[in-house]
Amino acid sequence: MRPTEAKDLPVAQKAPDPHTVRPAGGFPLLGEDLPAPGAPSEARRPQRLRLDGAALEDVDGDVPAAVGRLLDDLLSERVERAVALDPVFGHDLAERVAAFTLEGGKRMRSRFVWWALRACGGGPVEAEAALRVGAALELIQTCALVHDDVMDGSRLRRGRPVLHADVAAQYAGAVAPEAGRRFGEAAAILAGDLALAWADDTVADIEMEPDTARRVRDLWSTMRTEMVAGQYLDIQGQVTSSVSLARAVRAACLKSALYSVERPLALGAALAGADTARTAALCSAGRCVGIAFQLRDDLTDLFGDPTRTGKPTGGDIRAGKPTYLAAVARARAESTGDRRALAVLRRSLGRADLSDRGLGEVREVLVTTGARDVVEAKIDRLVSQGMRHLDSAALEPQGRRRLRELLHAAAGTVPVPAPGPCGADQGMPVSALLTVGAEGGVR
C-alpha cells in the first residue's frame, strides 16, 4: 500500500457502503454522505482468525509476517472507510499512515507480546488477541515516530523522507514554502493522531474474557500516558539543556523501556492469564533490557551506520537531547577537569548546524572521557540482570529461549547460554540498577 494521488483511486469506483445514503449527483448535503451512528458494518467487525495448533506453529516461525498480514487486512478496511469519508483525507493521510505502518520496522513490540504469551502457556484461544494487540502496538509506534519526527525536525526515517516532509513536497507547487512546511507538520500531527485512534480501536475490538480485558486495557491506558510523559521529559530536557543523569535515565525508562519492552511483555502475559510471579519477572526483565535498548539507541545515533539506521548520525547531539551518554561524558569531564571536552560539549549540544567535523569532535570526547565505554558496560550489566529475572520465572522453554534472543537483539548484545542457578543478586530490584553513582553511571 502506498500514498496515492486522488486520481489513482477515484472514490466513484469504490463499492458503496450499504449503510450510506448518497444523492444521485452533485456534492452531498451535510450528513447525507455519512454512515448512521451505530449502523452495523460487516467491514468494521474484526474477522475471526481461528488459529489452531498448526497455525500457531506457523506464527511461531514468523511473527512479523503474521502481524503484517493482519495489519494489511485491518488497514485496507480503514483506508477504504477513510476514502469513502473524504477522498483527499483518505489519500493524503490515511494511506500514508497505512503505508508507514506496513513498511516499517522489525515488529519488535509485537514479537514481545507474542513470545510472552507463548512463554506463559498461551495457546490458540489467546493467540488471535495477541496478534491484534501486536498490530495495535505497530500503529501506536507509527504515531510515536511520526510525532517524534515533527518534534525533532527530522528529514529522513527508514531511508525515506519523513511524513511531514512528504506531505509538504506533495503541495510544494501550490503553497508558499513556509506555509507548506507548517502544513506538512500539521498534517503529520493529525496522521499520528489517526494512527493512535486506529490503535485504540483495534484494542477495543478484541474479544477477551472480562478479567483479561480489564488487565489489557489498564496496561494499554498506562502505557499511552507513560509514552507521553517520556517524550515530554525528552523535549523539556532539550529546551532547558538538562544534564542530569537521573533525569536522563528517567526519560529513557518512560520513553523507551516501558513502551518498547516491558509493557509489550506485560500485555502478552496478561493475555495468557499469567500469575503474579511470572508477570513480575517478565516486567523486571523488560525494564532492565528496555533501558539498555535506549542506551544502545543513544550510541547508535552517534556511532551507527546511516545506511543501516536509515537516518543521519548525530541527530541527538544537534537537537540537544538530554541523553544518558552525553550526561555521562559531561560528568566525567567535570570530575577530571577536562576543559577541552567540556568546551566541545557546550558548543556542540543543541547546534542544529553542527558540521560533520564538529560531530567528529563530539565522538572523540565521548571516547576519550570514557563515556562510550561506561555506557557499553552499563548495557551489558542491565542485560545480564534482565536475563536473571527472565530465568527466575517458570516459563515454557521455547518461549523463554525466544525471549532471550529478542531481549539481546533489542539491546544489541550477544546472546549467551542460559545459566544454571542464579547468583545472589537474582532478586535485586530494578530500582537498584538505576541509582546514580559517584562515577556518573547507572548501577
Short mmCIF file of C-alpha atoms in Angstrom, two decimals:
data_model
loop_
_atom_site.label_atom_id
_atom_site.label_comp_id
_atom_site.label_asym_id
_atom_site.label_seq_id
_atom_site.Cartn_x
_atom_site.Cartn_y
_atom_site.Cartn_z
CA MET A 1 0.00 0.00 0.00
CA ARG A 2 1.35 3.45 -0.88
CA PRO A 3 0.19 7.07 -0.71
CA THR A 4 -1.53 7.92 -4.00
CA GLU A 5 -2.98 10.89 -5.77
CA ALA A 6 -6.76 11.16 -5.64
CA LYS A 7 -6.86 10.44 -9.38
CA ASP A 8 -5.32 7.00 -8.77
CA LEU A 9 -8.29 5.73 -6.77
CA PRO A 10 -11.38 7.74 -7.69
CA VAL A 11 -13.95 7.42 -4.98
CA ALA A 12 -16.64 6.75 -7.59
CA GLN A 13 -15.06 3.36 -8.25
CA LYS A 14 -15.40 2.25 -4.63
CA ALA A 15 -18.19 -0.16 -3.77
CA PRO A 16 -20.90 1.79 -1.95
CA ASP A 17 -21.47 1.13 1.70
CA PRO A 18 -24.95 -0.36 2.07
CA HIS A 19 -25.50 1.78 5.16
CA THR A 20 -24.58 5.04 3.39
CA VAL A 21 -27.05 7.37 1.70
CA ARG A 22 -25.70 9.22 -1.35
CA PRO A 23 -27.52 11.72 -3.59
CA ALA A 24 -27.78 11.00 -7.32
CA GLY A 25 -25.46 13.84 -8.31
CA GLY A 26 -23.57 16.85 -7.03
CA PHE A 27 -21.92 17.26 -3.62
CA PRO A 28 -23.90 15.59 -0.81
CA LEU A 29 -25.71 17.64 1.74
CA LEU A 30 -24.11 17.72 5.18
CA GLY A 31 -24.59 14.37 6.91
CA GLU A 32 -26.10 12.55 3.94
CA ASP A 33 -22.74 11.01 2.98
CA LEU A 34 -22.02 9.53 6.42
CA PRO A 35 -22.98 6.16 7.90
CA ALA A 36 -25.63 6.48 10.58
CA PRO A 37 -24.17 6.31 14.11
CA GLY A 38 -24.26 2.75 15.35
CA ALA A 39 -25.18 1.32 11.97
CA PRO A 40 -23.92 -2.26 11.64
CA SER A 41 -20.96 -2.76 9.33
CA GLU A 42 -19.54 -6.14 8.47
CA ALA A 43 -16.33 -4.40 7.42
CA ARG A 44 -15.80 -3.00 10.91
CA ARG A 45 -16.30 -6.30 12.70
CA PRO A 46 -12.87 -7.96 13.02
CA GLN A 47 -12.74 -11.28 11.23
CA ARG A 48 -12.00 -14.24 13.46
CA LEU A 49 -8.63 -15.84 12.76
CA ARG A 50 -9.50 -19.20 14.39
CA LEU A 51 -5.91 -20.29 14.96
CA ASP A 52 -5.32 -23.99 15.63
CA GLY A 53 -2.16 -25.78 16.75
CA ALA A 54 -0.67 -25.90 13.24
CA ALA A 55 -1.40 -22.21 12.69
CA LEU A 56 0.30 -21.39 15.99
CA GLU A 57 3.46 -23.08 14.78
CA ASP A 58 3.28 -21.05 11.56
CA VAL A 59 3.10 -17.82 13.57
CA ASP A 60 5.93 -19.03 15.81
CA GLY A 61 8.05 -19.35 12.68
CA ASP A 62 7.44 -15.76 11.54
CA VAL A 63 5.62 -13.47 13.94
CA PRO A 64 6.31 -10.26 11.95
CA ALA A 65 4.74 -11.78 8.83
CA ALA A 66 1.63 -12.87 10.74
CA VAL A 67 1.21 -9.42 12.25
CA GLY A 68 1.85 -7.88 8.83
CA ARG A 69 -0.93 -9.93 7.23
CA LEU A 70 -3.35 -8.89 9.94
CA LEU A 71 -2.33 -5.24 9.58
CA ASP A 72 -2.76 -5.42 5.81
CA ASP A 73 -6.37 -6.58 6.18
CA LEU A 74 -7.13 -4.16 9.00
CA LEU A 75 -5.59 -1.12 7.31
CA SER A 76 -7.12 -1.85 3.92
CA GLU A 77 -10.52 -1.61 5.56
CA ARG A 78 -9.58 1.54 7.50
CA VAL A 79 -8.25 3.27 4.39
CA GLU A 80 -11.33 2.33 2.39
CA ARG A 81 -13.55 3.85 5.04
CA ALA A 82 -11.37 6.98 5.15
CA VAL A 83 -11.53 7.43 1.37
CA ALA A 84 -15.29 6.97 1.47
CA LEU A 85 -15.48 9.64 4.17
CA ASP A 86 -13.41 12.05 2.08
CA PRO A 87 -11.02 11.14 -0.75
CA VAL A 88 -8.49 13.89 -0.02
CA PHE A 89 -8.26 12.92 3.63
CA GLY A 90 -8.13 9.24 2.71
CA HIS A 91 -5.36 9.56 0.13
CA ASP A 92 -3.29 12.26 1.86
CA LEU A 93 -3.35 10.93 5.42
CA ALA A 94 -4.95 7.50 5.83
CA GLU A 95 -2.92 5.93 3.03
CA ARG A 96 0.30 7.40 4.38
CA VAL A 97 -0.41 6.08 7.87
CA ALA A 98 -1.15 2.64 6.45
CA ALA A 99 1.95 2.61 4.23
CA PHE A 100 4.23 3.77 7.05
CA THR A 101 2.88 1.08 9.37
CA LEU A 102 3.04 -1.73 6.83
CA GLU A 103 6.51 -0.92 5.53
CA GLY A 104 8.28 -0.31 8.79
CA GLY A 105 10.39 -1.85 11.44
CA LYS A 106 11.19 -5.25 12.84
CA ARG A 107 7.85 -5.58 14.67
CA MET A 108 9.83 -5.90 17.89
CA ARG A 109 6.99 -4.92 20.19
CA SER A 110 4.51 -7.32 18.66
CA ARG A 111 7.10 -10.09 18.89
CA PHE A 112 7.49 -9.40 22.61
CA VAL A 113 3.71 -9.71 23.05
CA TRP A 114 3.60 -12.99 21.15
CA TRP A 115 6.52 -14.68 22.86
CA ALA A 116 5.47 -13.52 26.32
CA LEU A 117 2.09 -15.12 25.60
CA ARG A 118 3.72 -18.35 24.42
CA ALA A 119 6.23 -18.39 27.27
CA CYS A 120 3.36 -18.13 29.75
CA GLY A 121 1.48 -21.03 28.15
CA GLY A 122 -0.93 -19.14 25.91
CA GLY A 123 -2.49 -21.21 23.14
CA PRO A 124 -4.97 -20.96 20.25
CA VAL A 125 -7.70 -19.28 22.30
CA GLU A 126 -5.48 -16.33 23.22
CA ALA A 127 -3.35 -16.22 20.06
CA GLU A 128 -5.68 -14.07 17.99
CA ALA A 129 -5.86 -11.46 20.73
CA ALA A 130 -2.05 -11.40 20.93
CA LEU A 131 -1.73 -10.76 17.19
CA ARG A 132 -4.31 -7.96 17.39
CA VAL A 133 -2.55 -6.35 20.34
CA GLY A 134 0.67 -6.63 18.34
CA ALA A 135 -0.98 -4.91 15.38
CA ALA A 136 -2.21 -2.13 17.68
CA LEU A 137 1.32 -1.65 19.02
CA GLU A 138 2.62 -1.23 15.47
CA LEU A 139 0.05 1.51 14.94
CA ILE A 140 0.93 3.29 18.16
CA GLN A 141 4.58 3.07 17.10
CA THR A 142 3.60 4.85 13.90
CA CYS A 143 2.01 7.58 16.00
CA ALA A 144 5.12 7.90 18.16
CA LEU A 145 7.57 8.05 15.25
CA VAL A 146 5.56 10.47 13.12
CA HIS A 147 5.13 12.86 16.04
CA ASP A 148 8.77 12.40 17.09
CA ASP A 149 9.96 13.36 13.60
CA VAL A 150 7.96 16.59 13.79
CA MET A 151 9.30 17.48 17.24
CA ASP A 152 12.88 16.71 16.23
CA GLY A 153 12.67 18.40 12.83
CA SER A 154 13.92 15.19 11.20
CA ARG A 155 14.13 14.83 7.44
CA LEU A 156 14.68 11.08 6.99
CA ARG A 157 13.14 7.99 8.53
CA ARG A 158 14.00 4.48 7.32
CA GLY A 159 15.95 5.99 4.47
CA ARG A 160 12.97 7.98 3.14
CA PRO A 161 11.56 11.47 3.65
CA VAL A 162 9.62 11.74 6.90
CA LEU A 163 5.84 12.03 6.65
CA HIS A 164 5.65 15.78 7.24
CA ALA A 165 8.28 16.43 4.55
CA ASP A 166 6.49 14.08 2.15
CA VAL A 167 3.19 15.92 2.57
CA ALA A 168 4.90 19.30 2.18
CA ALA A 169 6.57 18.10 -1.02
CA GLN A 170 3.21 17.00 -2.43
CA TYR A 171 1.90 20.56 -2.14
CA ALA A 172 5.18 22.35 -2.93
CA GLY A 173 3.87 23.86 -6.14
CA ALA A 174 0.61 25.05 -4.63
CA VAL A 175 1.65 26.90 -1.45
CA ALA A 176 4.49 29.13 -0.25
CA PRO A 177 7.49 27.26 1.26
CA GLU A 178 6.92 28.33 4.88
CA ALA A 179 3.20 27.65 4.68
CA GLY A 180 3.95 24.28 3.10
CA ARG A 181 6.34 23.38 5.90
CA ARG A 182 3.83 24.26 8.58
CA PHE A 183 1.09 22.45 6.70
CA GLY A 184 3.24 19.32 6.45
CA GLU A 185 3.91 19.37 10.20
CA ALA A 186 0.23 19.90 11.00
CA ALA A 187 -0.72 17.05 8.67
CA ALA A 188 1.81 14.78 10.38
CA ILE A 189 0.37 15.57 13.81
CA LEU A 190 -3.05 14.58 12.51
CA ALA A 191 -1.62 11.46 10.88
CA GLY A 192 -0.12 10.42 14.22
CA ASP A 193 -3.47 11.07 15.90
CA LEU A 194 -5.17 8.90 13.30
CA ALA A 195 -2.71 6.06 13.92
CA LEU A 196 -3.37 6.33 17.66
CA ALA A 197 -7.13 6.26 17.09
CA TRP A 198 -6.81 3.16 14.92
CA ALA A 199 -4.61 1.52 17.56
CA ASP A 200 -7.19 2.17 20.28
CA ASP A 201 -9.99 0.92 18.01
CA THR A 202 -8.06 -2.29 17.38
CA VAL A 203 -7.67 -2.99 21.09
CA ALA A 204 -11.32 -2.10 21.77
CA ASP A 205 -12.46 -4.62 19.14
CA ILE A 206 -10.57 -7.59 20.65
CA GLU A 207 -12.77 -10.29 22.14
CA MET A 208 -11.45 -11.22 25.61
CA GLU A 209 -12.72 -12.60 28.87
CA PRO A 210 -13.76 -9.77 31.23
CA ASP A 211 -10.80 -10.16 33.63
CA THR A 212 -8.32 -10.34 30.78
CA ALA A 213 -9.91 -7.35 29.06
CA ARG A 214 -9.60 -5.30 32.23
CA ARG A 215 -5.89 -6.17 32.65
CA VAL A 216 -5.09 -5.49 29.00
CA ARG A 217 -6.93 -2.18 28.84
CA ASP A 218 -5.41 -0.99 32.12
CA LEU A 219 -1.94 -1.75 30.76
CA TRP A 220 -2.77 -0.10 27.45
CA SER A 221 -4.02 3.06 29.14
CA THR A 222 -1.00 3.26 31.41
CA MET A 223 1.41 2.71 28.52
CA ARG A 224 -0.03 5.56 26.46
CA THR A 225 0.39 8.01 29.33
CA GLU A 226 3.95 6.80 30.00
CA MET A 227 4.83 7.38 26.36
CA VAL A 228 3.68 10.99 26.50
CA ALA A 229 5.48 11.57 29.81
CA GLY A 230 8.74 10.19 28.42
CA GLN A 231 8.51 12.26 25.27
CA TYR A 232 7.77 15.38 27.30
CA LEU A 233 10.81 14.82 29.50
CA ASP A 234 12.82 14.44 26.32
CA ILE A 235 11.79 17.77 24.82
CA GLN A 236 11.80 19.52 28.21
CA GLY A 237 15.38 18.38 28.69
CA GLN A 238 16.28 19.78 25.27
CA VAL A 239 14.89 23.25 25.87
CA THR A 240 16.31 23.51 29.41
CA SER A 241 19.69 21.97 28.47
CA SER A 242 19.28 19.42 31.26
CA VAL A 243 22.41 17.42 32.08
CA SER A 244 21.01 15.39 34.96
CA LEU A 245 21.97 11.72 34.90
CA ALA A 246 18.92 10.79 36.95
CA ARG A 247 16.56 12.64 34.60
CA ALA A 248 18.23 11.06 31.56
CA VAL A 249 17.59 7.60 32.98
CA ARG A 250 14.04 8.51 33.94
CA ALA A 251 13.28 9.74 30.43
CA ALA A 252 14.85 6.62 28.92
CA CYS A 253 12.70 4.45 31.17
CA LEU A 254 9.44 6.21 30.35
CA LYS A 255 10.11 6.88 26.68
CA SER A 256 11.55 3.53 25.65
CA ALA A 257 11.97 0.89 28.36
CA LEU A 258 8.32 0.68 29.37
CA TYR A 259 6.71 1.19 25.98
CA SER A 260 9.16 -0.79 23.87
CA VAL A 261 9.81 -3.82 26.06
CA GLU A 262 8.19 -4.03 29.50
CA ARG A 263 4.58 -3.20 28.56
CA PRO A 264 4.52 -5.49 25.49
CA LEU A 265 5.77 -8.33 27.71
CA ALA A 266 3.15 -7.50 30.33
CA LEU A 267 0.42 -7.45 27.67
CA GLY A 268 1.40 -10.90 26.43
CA ALA A 269 1.46 -12.22 29.99
CA ALA A 270 -1.97 -10.72 30.68
CA LEU A 271 -3.45 -12.34 27.58
CA ALA A 272 -2.07 -15.71 28.73
CA GLY A 273 -3.53 -15.26 32.21
CA ALA A 274 -0.06 -15.41 33.79
CA ASP A 275 0.24 -15.34 37.56
CA THR A 276 1.80 -12.52 39.54
CA ALA A 277 5.25 -14.12 39.84
CA ARG A 278 5.70 -14.74 36.12
CA THR A 279 4.34 -11.34 35.22
CA ALA A 280 6.66 -9.59 37.70
CA ALA A 281 9.70 -11.47 36.39
CA LEU A 282 8.89 -10.57 32.79
CA CYS A 283 8.30 -6.94 33.70
CA SER A 284 11.59 -6.71 35.60
CA ALA A 285 13.45 -8.27 32.69
CA GLY A 286 11.72 -5.87 30.32
CA ARG A 287 12.55 -2.83 32.44
CA CYS A 288 16.25 -3.69 32.55
CA VAL A 289 16.60 -4.52 28.87
CA GLY A 290 14.33 -1.66 27.85
CA ILE A 291 16.69 0.85 29.42
CA ALA A 292 19.60 -0.92 27.74
CA PHE A 293 17.69 -0.62 24.47
CA GLN A 294 17.54 3.18 24.84
CA LEU A 295 21.19 3.40 25.82
CA ARG A 296 22.07 1.39 22.71
CA ASP A 297 19.96 3.77 20.64
CA ASP A 298 21.93 6.71 22.06
CA LEU A 299 25.18 5.06 20.99
CA THR A 300 23.85 4.15 17.57
CA ASP A 301 22.79 7.75 16.94
CA LEU A 302 26.45 8.81 17.08
CA PHE A 303 28.42 5.71 16.13
CA GLY A 304 25.94 3.88 13.89
CA ASP A 305 25.99 3.41 10.13
CA PRO A 306 23.43 5.70 8.40
CA THR A 307 22.97 3.14 5.63
CA ARG A 308 21.68 0.71 8.25
CA THR A 309 19.80 3.13 10.52
CA GLY A 310 18.10 4.96 7.65
CA LYS A 311 18.82 8.41 9.11
CA PRO A 312 21.84 10.71 9.53
CA THR A 313 24.08 10.31 12.56
CA GLY A 314 24.27 12.93 15.29
CA GLY A 315 20.61 13.85 15.42
CA ASP A 316 20.51 13.68 19.23
CA ILE A 317 23.56 15.94 19.58
CA ARG A 318 22.28 18.51 17.09
CA ALA A 319 18.86 18.52 18.78
CA GLY A 320 20.43 18.85 22.23
CA LYS A 321 18.68 15.77 23.58
CA PRO A 322 19.42 15.07 27.25
CA THR A 323 20.79 11.57 26.61
CA TYR A 324 22.45 9.47 29.26
CA LEU A 325 25.52 9.20 27.03
CA ALA A 326 26.00 12.98 26.89
CA ALA A 327 25.32 13.32 30.62
CA VAL A 328 28.00 10.73 31.45
CA ALA A 329 30.51 12.47 29.18
CA ARG A 330 29.94 15.81 30.89
CA ALA A 331 30.05 14.30 34.38
CA ARG A 332 33.34 12.54 33.68
CA ALA A 333 34.86 15.61 32.04
CA GLU A 334 33.93 17.72 35.07
CA SER A 335 35.31 15.17 37.52
CA THR A 336 38.68 15.08 35.72
CA GLY A 337 38.85 18.79 34.92
CA ASP A 338 38.90 18.14 31.17
CA ARG A 339 38.22 21.69 29.98
CA ARG A 340 38.59 20.89 26.29
CA ALA A 341 35.97 18.14 26.47
CA LEU A 342 33.59 20.42 28.36
CA ALA A 343 34.09 23.17 25.78
CA VAL A 344 33.33 20.80 22.91
CA LEU A 345 30.16 19.59 24.61
CA ARG A 346 28.97 23.10 25.47
CA ARG A 347 29.38 24.46 21.96
CA SER A 348 28.06 21.36 20.20
CA LEU A 349 24.97 20.16 22.08
CA GLY A 350 21.85 21.69 20.60
CA ARG A 351 23.53 23.17 17.49
CA ALA A 352 21.32 22.28 14.56
CA ASP A 353 24.02 23.47 12.12
CA LEU A 354 26.81 21.41 13.70
CA SER A 355 29.21 20.32 10.95
CA ASP A 356 30.41 16.78 10.38
CA ARG A 357 33.78 17.87 11.71
CA GLY A 358 32.14 19.20 14.87
CA LEU A 359 30.27 15.94 15.25
CA GLY A 360 33.58 14.11 14.94
CA GLU A 361 34.93 16.17 17.85
CA VAL A 362 31.96 15.11 19.97
CA ARG A 363 32.61 11.46 19.13
CA GLU A 364 36.24 11.92 20.17
CA VAL A 365 35.15 13.40 23.51
CA LEU A 366 32.77 10.51 24.14
CA VAL A 367 35.63 8.09 23.59
CA THR A 368 38.41 9.97 25.44
CA THR A 369 36.26 10.68 28.52
CA GLY A 370 35.36 7.01 28.68
CA ALA A 371 31.64 7.77 28.32
CA ARG A 372 31.20 5.32 25.45
CA ASP A 373 32.82 2.50 27.42
CA VAL A 374 30.75 3.34 30.52
CA VAL A 375 27.51 3.13 28.55
CA GLU A 376 28.55 -0.13 26.87
CA ALA A 377 29.34 -1.61 30.28
CA LYS A 378 26.00 -0.45 31.69
CA ILE A 379 24.18 -2.05 28.77
CA ASP A 380 25.92 -5.35 29.49
CA ARG A 381 25.07 -5.16 33.19
CA LEU A 382 21.44 -4.27 32.57
CA VAL A 383 21.04 -7.09 30.09
CA SER A 384 22.66 -9.59 32.46
CA GLN A 385 20.31 -8.51 35.22
CA GLY A 386 17.35 -8.76 32.86
CA MET A 387 18.31 -12.31 31.92
CA ARG A 388 18.48 -13.31 35.56
CA HIS A 389 14.94 -12.02 36.07
CA LEU A 390 13.81 -13.91 32.98
CA ASP A 391 15.47 -17.14 34.09
CA SER A 392 13.82 -16.90 37.52
CA ALA A 393 10.35 -17.31 36.02
CA ALA A 394 8.53 -20.57 35.33
CA LEU A 395 8.23 -20.22 31.55
CA GLU A 396 7.76 -22.56 28.62
CA PRO A 397 11.24 -23.50 27.28
CA GLN A 398 10.69 -22.38 23.68
CA GLY A 399 9.15 -19.09 24.77
CA ARG A 400 11.98 -18.42 27.22
CA ARG A 401 14.57 -19.09 24.52
CA ARG A 402 12.87 -16.78 22.03
CA LEU A 403 12.52 -14.06 24.64
CA ARG A 404 16.22 -14.28 25.48
CA GLU A 405 17.05 -13.84 21.79
CA LEU A 406 14.68 -10.90 21.42
CA LEU A 407 15.94 -9.14 24.54
CA HIS A 408 19.56 -9.49 23.46
CA ALA A 409 18.66 -8.23 19.98
CA ALA A 410 16.88 -5.19 21.42
CA ALA A 411 19.94 -4.24 23.48
CA GLY A 412 22.42 -5.06 20.71
CA THR A 413 24.26 -7.65 22.80
CA VAL A 414 25.38 -11.19 22.03
CA PRO A 415 23.18 -13.96 23.49
CA VAL A 416 24.86 -16.34 25.90
CA PRO A 417 23.58 -19.74 27.07
CA ALA A 418 21.07 -19.63 29.89
CA PRO A 419 22.89 -20.00 33.23
CA GLY A 420 22.27 -22.55 35.91
CA PRO A 421 21.31 -21.43 39.42
CA CYS A 422 21.33 -17.65 39.64
CA GLY A 423 23.67 -15.60 41.73
CA ALA A 424 22.97 -13.80 44.96
CA ASP A 425 21.77 -10.65 43.20
CA GLN A 426 18.97 -12.59 41.49
CA GLY A 427 16.27 -10.67 43.22
CA MET A 428 17.83 -7.22 43.01
CA PRO A 429 15.02 -4.74 42.30
CA VAL A 430 15.23 -2.73 39.11
CA SER A 431 15.34 0.48 41.13
CA ALA A 432 18.74 -0.57 42.47
CA LEU A 433 20.06 -0.69 38.93
CA LEU A 434 19.08 2.89 38.34
CA THR A 435 20.74 4.62 41.24
CA VAL A 436 23.23 7.20 40.11
CA GLY A 437 26.69 6.56 41.41
CA ALA A 438 29.57 8.93 42.00
CA GLU A 439 31.27 7.71 38.84
CA GLY A 440 28.36 9.04 36.81
CA GLY A 441 26.70 5.84 35.78
CA VAL A 442 23.65 3.70 36.11
CA ARG A 443 24.34 0.93 38.56
#
